[in-house]
Structures are given as structure tokens and as C-alpha cells.
Amino acid sequence: MRLHIHGVHVPNRKNTAELAALLLPIPETVEIPMSMHIGAPAIPVVKPGDSVRVGQLIGKAGGFVSAPVYASVSGTVKKIGQQ
């Protein structure tokens, strides 16, 4: 990276731009954290046994500095707990 008078010029590094995307296997289980930053953790709105779809709300904001959590995959909720 070089600093110039007209801003920063970073190297291109587009070696993979023309390659095909990889198809990755779907994992058997996925853990989605309800706490993503220094704010309050989200409050789960689903329970074990519930079916969820991609994009569905699974945790509502738990405070002033908090964020909702949405499902990134479809499936069935197996467990909700602390890690």
C-alpha cells in the first residue's frame, strides 16, 4: 500500500476474480450467537422444536444498544443456551 497525495492506492489482488464460485456443503448444525457486539444480547423469539426459514427473526433486540438476529439458514431449532 502506498500513500499518494490523492489518496491511498492499494494493490489490485484480483487473482480469483475470473474463477468460478465454490459450492460448499451445508453444515449439519449451525450455532447463531444472540450477542454480536458490546451491547445487550438479543432475546430469542423461537424455542427448541420450532422450524425457521432463512431471513426469519429469531432474536429481538434486547436493549437500547442491541440488534435483532435473523436466521441465516433454514432448519429446526435444537437448543437455545449459553456457550
XYZ file of N, CA and C in Angstrom, residues 3-45:
129
model
N 0.976 5.569 -0.001
C 0.228 6.800 0.249
C 0.626 7.834 -0.798
N -0.346 8.325 -1.517
C -0.115 9.351 -2.528
C -0.831 10.619 -2.110
N -0.531 11.677 -2.792
C -1.158 12.961 -2.496
C -2.668 12.909 -2.733
N -3.116 12.025 -3.631
C -4.540 11.937 -3.970
C -5.199 10.707 -3.360
N -4.754 10.278 -2.210
C -5.383 9.151 -1.532
C -4.490 7.929 -1.472
N -5.064 6.834 -1.033
C -4.341 5.581 -0.864
C -4.597 4.694 -2.072
N -3.552 4.107 -2.616
C -3.667 3.189 -3.744
C -3.283 1.796 -3.260
N -4.250 0.917 -3.158
C -3.980 -0.446 -2.689
C -3.747 -1.354 -3.894
N -2.960 -2.428 -3.707
C -2.732 -3.348 -4.822
C -4.042 -4.011 -5.254
N -4.166 -4.325 -6.538
C -5.405 -4.895 -7.078
C -5.738 -6.252 -6.484
N -4.845 -7.204 -6.546
C -5.026 -8.551 -5.997
C -6.362 -9.173 -6.396
N -6.634 -9.219 -7.673
C -7.875 -9.808 -8.175
C -7.584 -11.124 -8.877
N -6.693 -11.923 -8.289
C -6.267 -13.187 -8.892
C -7.424 -14.167 -9.078
N -8.432 -14.097 -8.222
C -9.527 -15.070 -8.275
C -10.802 -14.501 -8.898
N -10.756 -13.300 -9.419
C -11.955 -12.639 -9.942
C -12.624 -13.428 -11.060
N -11.864 -14.132 -11.865
C -12.421 -14.859 -13.006
C -12.732 -16.327 -12.697
N -12.419 -16.792 -11.494
C -12.666 -18.189 -11.141
C -14.128 -18.404 -10.766
N -14.601 -19.626 -10.954
C -15.979 -19.974 -10.578
C -16.100 -20.008 -9.053
N -17.286 -19.688 -8.561
C -17.540 -19.733 -7.121
C -17.577 -21.180 -6.651
N -17.154 -21.402 -5.412
C -17.179 -22.743 -4.841
C -18.543 -23.022 -4.224
N -19.053 -24.218 -4.415
C -20.279 -24.644 -3.746
C -19.861 -25.437 -2.515
N -20.175 -24.917 -1.356
C -19.798 -25.569 -0.109
C -20.945 -26.429 0.402
N -20.634 -27.528 1.086
C -21.702 -28.370 1.629
C -22.432 -27.651 2.768
N -23.706 -27.967 2.922
C -24.500 -27.384 4.002
C -24.119 -28.086 5.299
N -23.777 -27.335 6.352
C -23.386 -27.968 7.615
C -24.577 -28.650 8.281
N -24.280 -29.672 9.082
C -25.339 -30.396 9.781
C -25.972 -29.543 10.876
N -25.142 -28.790 11.604
C -25.645 -27.900 12.651
C -24.999 -26.531 12.499
N -25.728 -25.509 12.934
C -25.245 -24.130 12.881
C -25.542 -23.486 14.225
N -24.560 -22.780 14.783
C -24.771 -22.017 16.014
C -24.830 -20.542 15.654
N -25.893 -19.881 16.082
C -26.059 -18.460 15.788
C -26.049 -17.701 17.112
N -25.039 -16.849 17.333
C -24.957 -16.114 18.599
C -26.022 -15.021 18.691
N -26.529 -14.802 19.887
C -27.503 -13.745 20.126
C -26.809 -12.449 20.538
N -25.524 -12.519 20.852
C -24.741 -11.346 21.223
C -23.678 -11.131 20.162
N -23.710 -9.979 19.513
C -22.802 -9.743 18.397
C -21.825 -8.606 18.642
N -21.983 -7.871 19.728
C -21.130 -6.714 19.986
C -21.195 -6.384 21.465
N -20.732 -5.215 21.855
C -20.691 -4.873 23.272
C -22.070 -4.584 23.858
N -23.082 -4.461 23.045
C -24.426 -4.147 23.514
C -25.126 -5.340 24.153
N -26.387 -5.143 24.480
C -27.195 -6.195 25.098
C -27.457 -7.318 24.097
N -27.428 -8.574 24.562
C -27.722 -9.683 23.648
C -29.189 -9.662 23.218
N -29.461 -10.250 22.067
C -30.835 -10.353 21.575
C -31.608 -11.357 22.427
N -32.914 -11.197 22.463
C -33.793 -12.100 23.213
C -34.393 -13.091 22.221
N -34.155 -14.402 22.413
C -34.686 -15.392 21.464
C -36.211 -15.320 21.375
N -36.748 -15.395 20.158
C -38.196 -15.419 19.947
C -38.636 -16.776 19.405
